Coordinates of C-alpha atoms in Angstrom, one line a residue:
X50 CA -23.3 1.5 -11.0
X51 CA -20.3 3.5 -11.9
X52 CA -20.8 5.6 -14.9
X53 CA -17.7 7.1 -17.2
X54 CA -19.3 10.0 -18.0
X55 CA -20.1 10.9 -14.5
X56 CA -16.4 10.6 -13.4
X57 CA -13.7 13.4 -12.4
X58 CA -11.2 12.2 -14.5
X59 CA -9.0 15.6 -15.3
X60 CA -6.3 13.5 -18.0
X61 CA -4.0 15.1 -19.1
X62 CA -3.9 16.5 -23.2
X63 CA -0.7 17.1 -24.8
X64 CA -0.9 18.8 -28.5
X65 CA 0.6 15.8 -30.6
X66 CA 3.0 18.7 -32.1
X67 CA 3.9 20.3 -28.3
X68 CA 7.3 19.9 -27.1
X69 CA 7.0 18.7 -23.4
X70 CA 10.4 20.0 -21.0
X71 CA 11.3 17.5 -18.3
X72 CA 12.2 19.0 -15.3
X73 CA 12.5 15.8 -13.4
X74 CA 12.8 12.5 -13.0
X75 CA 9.6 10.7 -13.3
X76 CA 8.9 7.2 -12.0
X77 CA 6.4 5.0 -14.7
X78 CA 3.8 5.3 -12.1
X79 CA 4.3 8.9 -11.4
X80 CA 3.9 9.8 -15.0
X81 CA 0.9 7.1 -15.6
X82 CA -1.2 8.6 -12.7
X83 CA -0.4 11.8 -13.4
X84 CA -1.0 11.5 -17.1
X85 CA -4.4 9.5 -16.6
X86 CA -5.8 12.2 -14.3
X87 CA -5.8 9.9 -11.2
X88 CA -3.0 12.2 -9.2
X89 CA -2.5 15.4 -9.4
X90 CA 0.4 17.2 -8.1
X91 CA -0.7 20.0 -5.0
X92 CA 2.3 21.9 -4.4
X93 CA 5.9 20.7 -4.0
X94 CA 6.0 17.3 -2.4
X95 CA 1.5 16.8 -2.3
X96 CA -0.7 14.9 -4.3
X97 CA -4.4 15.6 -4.9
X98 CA -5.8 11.9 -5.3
X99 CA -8.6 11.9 -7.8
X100 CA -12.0 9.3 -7.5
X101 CA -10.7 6.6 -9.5
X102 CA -7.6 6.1 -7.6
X103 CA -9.1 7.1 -4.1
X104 CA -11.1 3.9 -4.8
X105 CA -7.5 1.9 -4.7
X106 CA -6.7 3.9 -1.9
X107 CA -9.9 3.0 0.1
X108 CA -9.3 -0.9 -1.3
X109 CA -5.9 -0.9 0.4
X110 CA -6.8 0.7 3.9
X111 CA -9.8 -2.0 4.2
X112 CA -7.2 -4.6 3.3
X113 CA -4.5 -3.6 5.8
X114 CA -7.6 -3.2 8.2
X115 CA -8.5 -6.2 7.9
X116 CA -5.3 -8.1 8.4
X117 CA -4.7 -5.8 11.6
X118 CA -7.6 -6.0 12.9
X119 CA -7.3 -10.5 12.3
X120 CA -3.9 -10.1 14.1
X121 CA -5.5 -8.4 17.3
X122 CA -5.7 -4.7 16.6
X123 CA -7.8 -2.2 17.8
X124 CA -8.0 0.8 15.7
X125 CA -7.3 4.7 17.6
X126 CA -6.6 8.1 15.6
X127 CA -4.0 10.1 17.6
X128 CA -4.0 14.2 16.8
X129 CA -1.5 15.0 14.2
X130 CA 0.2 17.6 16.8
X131 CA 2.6 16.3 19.0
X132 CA 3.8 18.3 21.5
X133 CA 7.9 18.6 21.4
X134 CA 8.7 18.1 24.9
X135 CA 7.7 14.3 24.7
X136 CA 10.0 14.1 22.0
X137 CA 12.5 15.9 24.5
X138 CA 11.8 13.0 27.4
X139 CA 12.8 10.3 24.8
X140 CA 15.8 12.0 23.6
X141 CA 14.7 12.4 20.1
X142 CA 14.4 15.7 20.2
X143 CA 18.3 16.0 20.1
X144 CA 18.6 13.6 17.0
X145 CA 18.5 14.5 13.5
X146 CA 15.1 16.2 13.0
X147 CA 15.7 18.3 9.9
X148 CA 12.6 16.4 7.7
X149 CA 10.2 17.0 10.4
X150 CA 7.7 20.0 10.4
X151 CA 7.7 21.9 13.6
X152 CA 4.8 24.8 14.3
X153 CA 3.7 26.6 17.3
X154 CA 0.6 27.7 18.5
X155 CA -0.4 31.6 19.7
X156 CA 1.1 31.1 23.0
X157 CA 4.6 30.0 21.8
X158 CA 4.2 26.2 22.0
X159 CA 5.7 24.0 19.9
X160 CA 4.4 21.2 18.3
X161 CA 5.7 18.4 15.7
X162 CA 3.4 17.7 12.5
X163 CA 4.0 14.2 13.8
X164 CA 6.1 12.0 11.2
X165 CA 5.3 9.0 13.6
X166 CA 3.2 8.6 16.9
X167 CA 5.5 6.6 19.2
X168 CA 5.7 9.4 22.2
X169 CA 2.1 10.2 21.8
X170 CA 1.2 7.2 21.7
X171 CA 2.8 5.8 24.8
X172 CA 2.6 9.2 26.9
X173 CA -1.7 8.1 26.5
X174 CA -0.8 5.4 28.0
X175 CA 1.1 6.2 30.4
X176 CA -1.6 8.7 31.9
X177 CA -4.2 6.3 31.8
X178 CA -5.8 4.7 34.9
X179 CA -3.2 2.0 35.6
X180 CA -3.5 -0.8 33.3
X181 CA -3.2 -4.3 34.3
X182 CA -1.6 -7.1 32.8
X183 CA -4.7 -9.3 32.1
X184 CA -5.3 -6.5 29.4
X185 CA -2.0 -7.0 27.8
X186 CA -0.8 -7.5 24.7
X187 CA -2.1 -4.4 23.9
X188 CA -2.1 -3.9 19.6
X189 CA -3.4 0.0 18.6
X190 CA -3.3 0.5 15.0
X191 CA -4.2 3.9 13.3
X192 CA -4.5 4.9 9.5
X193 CA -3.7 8.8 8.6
X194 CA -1.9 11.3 7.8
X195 CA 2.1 11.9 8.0
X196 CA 4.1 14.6 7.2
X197 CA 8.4 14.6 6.3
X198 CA 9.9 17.4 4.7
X199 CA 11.9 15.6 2.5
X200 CA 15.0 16.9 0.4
X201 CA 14.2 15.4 -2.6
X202 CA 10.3 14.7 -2.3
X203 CA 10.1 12.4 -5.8
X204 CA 8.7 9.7 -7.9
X205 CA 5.5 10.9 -7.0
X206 CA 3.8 8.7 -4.1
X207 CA 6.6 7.0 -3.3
X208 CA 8.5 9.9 -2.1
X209 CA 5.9 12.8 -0.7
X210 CA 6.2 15.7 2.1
X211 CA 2.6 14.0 3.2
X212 CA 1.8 10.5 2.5
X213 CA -0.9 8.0 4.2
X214 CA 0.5 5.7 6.8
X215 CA -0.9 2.5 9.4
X216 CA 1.0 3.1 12.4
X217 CA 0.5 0.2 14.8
X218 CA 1.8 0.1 18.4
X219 CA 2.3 -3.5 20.4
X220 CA 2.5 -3.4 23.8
X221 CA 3.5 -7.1 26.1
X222 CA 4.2 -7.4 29.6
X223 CA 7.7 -9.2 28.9
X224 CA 10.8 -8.8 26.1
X225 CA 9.8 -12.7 25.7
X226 CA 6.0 -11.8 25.1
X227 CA 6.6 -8.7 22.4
X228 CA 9.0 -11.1 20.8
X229 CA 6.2 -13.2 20.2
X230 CA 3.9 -10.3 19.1
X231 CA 6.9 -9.1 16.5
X232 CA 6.6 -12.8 14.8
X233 CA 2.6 -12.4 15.0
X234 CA 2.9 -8.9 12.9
X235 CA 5.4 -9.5 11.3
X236 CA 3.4 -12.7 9.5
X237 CA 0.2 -10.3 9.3
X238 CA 2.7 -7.9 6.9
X239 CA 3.6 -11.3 5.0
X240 CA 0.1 -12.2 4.6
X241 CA -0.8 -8.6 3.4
X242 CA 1.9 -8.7 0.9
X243 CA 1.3 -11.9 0.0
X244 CA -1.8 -11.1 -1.0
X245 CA -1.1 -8.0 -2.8
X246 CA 0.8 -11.0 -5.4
X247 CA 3.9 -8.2 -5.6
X248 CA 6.8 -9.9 -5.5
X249 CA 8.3 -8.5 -2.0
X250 CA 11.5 -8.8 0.2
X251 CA 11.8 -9.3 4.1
X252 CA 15.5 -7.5 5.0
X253 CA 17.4 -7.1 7.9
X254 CA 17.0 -3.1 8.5
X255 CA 19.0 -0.6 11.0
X256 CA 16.8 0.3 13.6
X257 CA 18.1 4.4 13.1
X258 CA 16.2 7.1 14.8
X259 CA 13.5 5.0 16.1
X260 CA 15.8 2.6 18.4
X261 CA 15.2 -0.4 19.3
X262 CA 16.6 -4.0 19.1
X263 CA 15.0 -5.6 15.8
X264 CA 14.3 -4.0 12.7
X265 CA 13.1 -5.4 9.5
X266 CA 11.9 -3.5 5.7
X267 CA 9.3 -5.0 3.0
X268 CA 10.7 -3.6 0.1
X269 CA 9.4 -3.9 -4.0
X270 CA 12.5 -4.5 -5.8
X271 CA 12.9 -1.5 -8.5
X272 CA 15.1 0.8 -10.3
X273 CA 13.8 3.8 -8.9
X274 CA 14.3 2.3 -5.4
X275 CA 16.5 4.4 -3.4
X276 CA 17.8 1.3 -0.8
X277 CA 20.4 -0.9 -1.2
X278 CA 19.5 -4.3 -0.2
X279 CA 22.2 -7.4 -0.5
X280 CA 20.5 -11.1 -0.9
X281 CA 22.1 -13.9 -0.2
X282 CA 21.4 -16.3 -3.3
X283 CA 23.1 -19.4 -0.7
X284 CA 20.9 -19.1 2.4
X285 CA 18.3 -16.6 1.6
X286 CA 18.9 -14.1 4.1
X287 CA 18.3 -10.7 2.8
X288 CA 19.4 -6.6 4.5
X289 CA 19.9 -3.5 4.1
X290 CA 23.1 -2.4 3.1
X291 CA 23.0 -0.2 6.4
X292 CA 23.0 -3.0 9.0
X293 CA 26.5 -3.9 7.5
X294 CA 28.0 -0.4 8.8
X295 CA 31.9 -1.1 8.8
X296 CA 31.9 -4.7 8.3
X297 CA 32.4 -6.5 5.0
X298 CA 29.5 -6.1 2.5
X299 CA 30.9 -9.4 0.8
X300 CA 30.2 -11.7 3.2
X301 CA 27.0 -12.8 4.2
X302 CA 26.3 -12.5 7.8
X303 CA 23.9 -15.4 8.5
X304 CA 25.5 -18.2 6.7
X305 CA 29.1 -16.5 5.9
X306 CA 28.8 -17.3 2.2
X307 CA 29.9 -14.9 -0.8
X308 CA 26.9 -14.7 -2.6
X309 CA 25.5 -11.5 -1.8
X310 CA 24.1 -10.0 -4.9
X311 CA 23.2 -5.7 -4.3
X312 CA 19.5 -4.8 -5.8
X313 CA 17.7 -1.7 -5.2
X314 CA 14.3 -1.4 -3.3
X315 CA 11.5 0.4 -2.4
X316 CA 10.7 0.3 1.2
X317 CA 6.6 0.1 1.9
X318 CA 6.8 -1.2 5.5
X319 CA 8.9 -1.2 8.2
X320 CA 8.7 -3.4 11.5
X321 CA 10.6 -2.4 14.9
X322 CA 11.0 -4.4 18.2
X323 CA 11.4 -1.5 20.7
X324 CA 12.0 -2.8 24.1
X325 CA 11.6 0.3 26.8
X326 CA 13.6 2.9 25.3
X327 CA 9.7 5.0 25.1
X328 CA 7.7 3.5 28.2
X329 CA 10.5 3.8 30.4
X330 CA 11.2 8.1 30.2
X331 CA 7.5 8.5 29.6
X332 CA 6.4 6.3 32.7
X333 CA 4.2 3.9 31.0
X334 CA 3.6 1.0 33.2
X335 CA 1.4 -1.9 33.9
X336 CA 0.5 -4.0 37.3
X337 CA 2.0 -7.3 37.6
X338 CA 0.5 -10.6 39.0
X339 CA 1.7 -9.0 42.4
X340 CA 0.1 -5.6 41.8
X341 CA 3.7 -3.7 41.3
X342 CA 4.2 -1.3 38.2
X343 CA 6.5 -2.5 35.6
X344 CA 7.5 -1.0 32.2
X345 CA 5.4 -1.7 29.4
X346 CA 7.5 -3.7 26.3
X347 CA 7.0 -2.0 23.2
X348 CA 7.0 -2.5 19.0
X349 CA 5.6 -0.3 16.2
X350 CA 5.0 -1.3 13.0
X351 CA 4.2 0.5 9.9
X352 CA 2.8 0.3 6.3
X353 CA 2.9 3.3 3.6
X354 CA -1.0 2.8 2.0
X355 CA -0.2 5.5 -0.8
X356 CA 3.5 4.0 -1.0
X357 CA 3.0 0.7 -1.5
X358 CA 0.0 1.4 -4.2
X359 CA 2.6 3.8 -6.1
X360 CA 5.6 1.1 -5.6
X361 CA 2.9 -2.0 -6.4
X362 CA 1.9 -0.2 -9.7
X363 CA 5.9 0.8 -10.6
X364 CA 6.5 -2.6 -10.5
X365 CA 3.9 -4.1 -11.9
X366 CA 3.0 -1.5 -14.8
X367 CA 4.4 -0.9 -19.1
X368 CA 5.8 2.6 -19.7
X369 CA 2.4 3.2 -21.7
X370 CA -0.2 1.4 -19.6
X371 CA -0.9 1.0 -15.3
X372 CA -1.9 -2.8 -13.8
X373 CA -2.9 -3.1 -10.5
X374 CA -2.7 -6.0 -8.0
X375 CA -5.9 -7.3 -8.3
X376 CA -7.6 -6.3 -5.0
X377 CA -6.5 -2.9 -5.4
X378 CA -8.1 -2.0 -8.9
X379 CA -10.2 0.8 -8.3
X380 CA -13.0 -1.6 -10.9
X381 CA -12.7 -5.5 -11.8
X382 CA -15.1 -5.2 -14.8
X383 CA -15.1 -2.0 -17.4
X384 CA -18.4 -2.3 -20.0
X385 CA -17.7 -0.6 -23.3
X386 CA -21.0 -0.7 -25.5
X387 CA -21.2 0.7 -29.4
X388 CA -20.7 3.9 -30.4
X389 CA -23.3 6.5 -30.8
X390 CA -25.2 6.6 -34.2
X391 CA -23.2 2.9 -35.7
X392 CA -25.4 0.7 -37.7
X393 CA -25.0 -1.9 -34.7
X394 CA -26.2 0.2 -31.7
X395 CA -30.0 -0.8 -31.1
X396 CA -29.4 -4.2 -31.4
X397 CA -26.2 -4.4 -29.5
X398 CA -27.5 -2.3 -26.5
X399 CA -30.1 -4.9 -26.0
X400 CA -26.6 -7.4 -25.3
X401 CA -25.1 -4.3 -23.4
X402 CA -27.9 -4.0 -20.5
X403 CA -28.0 -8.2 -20.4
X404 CA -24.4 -8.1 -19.8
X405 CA -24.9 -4.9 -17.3
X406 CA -27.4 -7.0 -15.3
X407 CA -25.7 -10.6 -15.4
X408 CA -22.1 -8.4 -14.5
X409 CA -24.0 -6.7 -11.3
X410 CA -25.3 -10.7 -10.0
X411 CA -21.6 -11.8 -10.5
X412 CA -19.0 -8.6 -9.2
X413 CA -21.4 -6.2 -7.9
X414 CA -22.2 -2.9 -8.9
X415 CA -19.6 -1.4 -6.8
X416 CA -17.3 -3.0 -9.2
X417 CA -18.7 -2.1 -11.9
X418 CA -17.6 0.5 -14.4
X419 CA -19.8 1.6 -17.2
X420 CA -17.9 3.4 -20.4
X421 CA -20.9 5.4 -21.6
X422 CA -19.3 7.5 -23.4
X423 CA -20.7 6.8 -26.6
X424 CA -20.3 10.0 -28.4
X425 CA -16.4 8.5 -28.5
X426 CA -15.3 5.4 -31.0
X427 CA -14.8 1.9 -29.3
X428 CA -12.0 2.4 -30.2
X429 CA -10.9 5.6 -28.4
X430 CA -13.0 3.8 -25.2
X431 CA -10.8 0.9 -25.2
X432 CA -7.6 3.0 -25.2
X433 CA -8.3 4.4 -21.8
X434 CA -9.5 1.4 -20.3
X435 CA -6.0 -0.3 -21.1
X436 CA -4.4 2.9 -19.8
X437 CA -6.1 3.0 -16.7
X438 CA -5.4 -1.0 -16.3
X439 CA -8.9 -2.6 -15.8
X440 CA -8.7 -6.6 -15.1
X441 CA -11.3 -7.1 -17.5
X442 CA -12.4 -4.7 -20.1
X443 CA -16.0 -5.9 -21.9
X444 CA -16.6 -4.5 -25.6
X445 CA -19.8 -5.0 -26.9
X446 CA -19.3 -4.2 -30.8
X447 CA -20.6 -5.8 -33.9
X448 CA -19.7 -9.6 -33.6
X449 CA -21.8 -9.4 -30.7
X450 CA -25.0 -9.0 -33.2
X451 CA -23.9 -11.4 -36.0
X452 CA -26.3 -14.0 -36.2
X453 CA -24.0 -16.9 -36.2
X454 CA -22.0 -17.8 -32.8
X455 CA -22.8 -14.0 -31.8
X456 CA -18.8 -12.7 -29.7
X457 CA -17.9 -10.5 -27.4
X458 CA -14.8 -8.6 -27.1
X459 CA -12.5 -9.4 -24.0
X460 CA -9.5 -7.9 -23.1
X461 CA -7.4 -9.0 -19.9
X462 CA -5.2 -6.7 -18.4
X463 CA -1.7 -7.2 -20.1
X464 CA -2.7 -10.1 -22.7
X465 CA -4.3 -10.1 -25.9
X466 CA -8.0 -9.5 -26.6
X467 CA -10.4 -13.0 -26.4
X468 CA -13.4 -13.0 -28.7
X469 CA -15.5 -15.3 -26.4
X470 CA -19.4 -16.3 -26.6
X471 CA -21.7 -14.9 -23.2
X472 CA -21.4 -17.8 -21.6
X473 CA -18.1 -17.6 -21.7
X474 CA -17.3 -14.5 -20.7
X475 CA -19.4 -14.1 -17.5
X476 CA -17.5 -17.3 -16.2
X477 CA -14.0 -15.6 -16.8
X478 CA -15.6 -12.7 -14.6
X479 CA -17.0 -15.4 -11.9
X480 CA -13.6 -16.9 -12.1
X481 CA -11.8 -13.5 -11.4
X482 CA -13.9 -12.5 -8.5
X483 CA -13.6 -16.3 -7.2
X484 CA -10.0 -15.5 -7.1
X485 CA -10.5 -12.5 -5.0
X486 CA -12.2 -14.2 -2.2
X487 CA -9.9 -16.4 -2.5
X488 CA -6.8 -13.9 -2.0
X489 CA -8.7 -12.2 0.6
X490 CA -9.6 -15.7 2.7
X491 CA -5.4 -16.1 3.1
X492 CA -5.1 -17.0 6.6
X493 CA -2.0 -16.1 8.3
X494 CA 0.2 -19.8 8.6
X495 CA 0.9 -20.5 12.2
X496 CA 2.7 -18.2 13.9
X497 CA 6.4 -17.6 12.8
X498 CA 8.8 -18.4 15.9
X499 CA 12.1 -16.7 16.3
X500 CA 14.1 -19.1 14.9
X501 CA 12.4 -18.2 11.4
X502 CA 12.5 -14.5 12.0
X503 CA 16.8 -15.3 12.4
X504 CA 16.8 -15.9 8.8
X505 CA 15.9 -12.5 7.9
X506 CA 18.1 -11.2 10.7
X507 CA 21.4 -11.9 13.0
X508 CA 19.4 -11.2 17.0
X509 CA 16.6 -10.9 18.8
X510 CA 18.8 -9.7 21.8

């Protein structure tokens, strides 16, 4: 069981008469995680994540594991060194670079602190024993660390020189086949979000320095967002404001109505169809029906884990307190007993390890988190557990030793406290994690064709 007093949990204190000097802009979940002692900032541009919110952290990469892993992936870690001169073969090398971190080793090699893995990635293939196509499609996800130097690293998570990133790489034996693998994925992100219960956006995106043919962004719609997305309020279809370029943002491409409507968005995922432009300079190849080499088809696809946790709880979240979707809460259940030394304590301690007990059977202990911190008020106890978001905060205070219709205190994340009997409070916990299993039991619908995927974009060409 999770105790409070055992936790690292270095919040930050502010004299109520100090006068606190912004120096930037800070997104609400910036300043709540910060404040809270769940992030702290390392230097410019990197976070140190603290227990509690490694805990979300660790929810969200089993949850994106698990959705790859049901759509066919095999999990790899590639080094975080690539060497430049396979960035040279592809031509990217020549592009724009100046957010990537380049280093060399003692003997004058140079090496990217790789922002994304699609020439590593594909060079391993392409030096592997030759590869046939009865092993194709081929899906290899990873989950690590990626490094940008960005201009203006800010908003905390959502904009970082180093940031946690799934990087999957698809590879079909025809355009026709990683077509069909684009839908499959791209209904695997759907799902994901889906289950997250974030309101999201599917856009049209430019494919930019990756290439490619077929691009689309999952965006959270925010005011800290720094995209430009246009919805069509007629037919649905949504993009970036990029893939208009010098065409009329006015019009809607898709159904040619006027109804575009410009929000702003963060991106958390990004999906591209690649076609050859990597296989083909790198040599990666497989063997036909007839036994002749043949360029591999490609896609990547990618989801920011710390990015979409910082974007989920920006959208979600008051200016005073953080909520979490509900498989990402780093606890479902927080147990607040009496204070030390109040008339009520013996008595109610006797409810408080019942309740410990029955709460362990229903949400496990994992889930579990134990306020005993009873040198503080209830009071001061329940402030921090609205803070810090819990789903369900239990207080066990003096109603819960009256001898008539004996309550306990429960407070829902974002509604108003319930003064419930026992009975009735464990089966708002059962119902809770019910809906959990529920959530995480979402099957993917059938697989979206391409006619589907046209509504969120003009080709597949």
């Amino acid at each position: 069981m999770n105790k409070a007093s055992s936790l690292f949990w270095p919040a930050l204190v502010t004299p109520k008469n100090a006068i606190v000097k912004q120096t930037e802009q800070l997104s609400r979940s910036q300043k709540l995680l910060t404040e809270l002692g769940l992030v702290k900032p390392g230097c410019n541009g990197t976070y140190q994540i603290m227990p509690i919110a490694q805990r979300a952290v660790d929810k969200c990469i089993n949850l994106v594991q698990r959705n790859m892993q049901e759509a066919g992936g095999q999990k790899i870690s590639m080094p975080v060194l690539t060497p430049t001169q396979l960035w040279k073969k592809t031509g990217r090398l020549e592009g724009d670079i100046s957010e990537f971190y380049m280093v060399r080793d003692r003997s004058g090699k140079q090496f990217l602190m790789s922002p994304t893995h699609e020439e590593a990635v594909t060079a391993m293939l392409a030096t592997t024993a030759p590869i046939s196509y009865r092993q194709l499609p081929l899906r290899l996800y990873q989950i690590g660390p990626k490094f940008r130097d960005e201009l203006k690293s800010r908003f905390g998570l959502m904009r970082a020189k180093e940031f946690l990133m799934k990087d999957m790489y698809t590879f079909d034996v025809t355009k026709e086949a990683a077509e069909k693998t684009y839908a499959r994925i791209s209904n695997t992100y759907a799902q994901f979000f889906r289950q997250l219960e974030v309101p999201f956006v599917t856009v049209e995106a430019a494919t930019g320095i990756m290439g490619g043919s077929l691009s689309h962004e999952y965006h959270y719609i925010s005011p800290v967002g720094e995209d430009t997305l246009l919805k069509c309020n007629n037919c649905g279809y949504a993009g970036n404001v990029e893939v208009f370029g010098n065409t009329s943002a006015n019009t809607c491409p898709s159904c040619q109505g006027s109804q575009l409507i410009p929000v702003r968005g963060v991106e958390v995922a990004h999906t591209f169809l690649l076609g050859d432009k990597y296989s083909k300079p790198l040599g990666a190849t497989f063997l036909n029906t007839s036994g002749k080499p043949e360029t591999l088809v490609m896609g990547c696809y990618g989801i920011g884990i710390t990015r979409v946790i910082a974007a989920a709880l920006e959208v979600l979240s008051t200016e005073q307190e953080l909520r979490w979707p509900k498989l990402l809460a780093p606890y479902d259940v927080c147990l607040i007993g009496p204070k030390q030394g109040s008339k009520e304590q013996v008595p109610a301690e006797g409810v408080e390890i019942e309740l410990l007990q029955q709460l362990t059977q229903i949400c496990g202990a994992e889930e579990l988190l134990h306020d005993d911190r009873k040198e503080l008020t209830i009071g001061k106890r329940l402030f921090d557990a609205k803070r810090l978001g819990h789903p369900l905060t239990i207080v066990v205070g003096t109603k819960a030793v009256q001898k008539e219709e004996p309550k306990l205190e429960l407070h829902l994340s974002g509604a108003e406290k319930l003064e419930l009997e026992l009975p009735e409070v464990l089966s708002l916990v059962t119902a809770h994690v019910r809906h959990k299993q529920q959530l995480l039991q979402e099957s993917a619908t059938n697989e979206q064709d391409i006619a589907q995927l046209r509504t969120q974009g003009r080709t597949l060409s």
